[in-house]
Amino acid sequence: MRILGIDPGLRITGFGVIDKHKHTLTYVTSGVIRTTNTNLPSRLGTIFDGVMRLIHEYYPDQAAIEKIFVNVNPQSTLLLGQARGAAICGLVSGHVPVFEYAALQLKQAVVGYGHATKDQIQKMVVRLLSLSGLPGADAADALGIAICHAHSRQFINTLGMLTPVLTKKSCRVKHGRLIR
């Protein structure tokens, strides 16, 4: 399975592509989509076009994108949401299934600590993917989102195999949690 991770940003949108084969994660590529200091619609168009180019070049099976959090500055949150929307539209237009993860989930999956720093994420991405160098912060976050998705899908698939057993015991899974 090939996973495209996206770390949305209005000026810099990070991306990372990994392959998952059984329990092995392999680095494919990473980088950023940069927008120029032009008007907002042009920036959003650049993000959309950049995501479409990634889809046509790397053919991802699935995509994972970071959810936004409510910032202290509502204007910044709205702008980030628009950048995220442009990336999601590109993915949907390219017929790539999209999965969303909170920053806390990313940090927990990659570092094992929900309040990890960007530096810690970068270093763990290097270790988990056996990279020879340190990726930029935005690219590392995007690779982290892809890693988070790879681990989450594995867990959800395992739960799916357990569904018949859980049903017999009057249990079910809702939003990733086991409920009696």
Coordinates of C-alpha atoms in Angstrom, one line a residue, residues 173-179:
V173 CA -16.2 -1.3 17.9
K174 CA -17.3 2.4 17.7
H175 CA -14.8 5.1 16.7
G176 CA -11.9 2.8 17.4
R177 CA -13.1 1.9 20.9
L178 CA -14.4 -1.4 22.2
I179 CA -18.0 -1.1 23.6

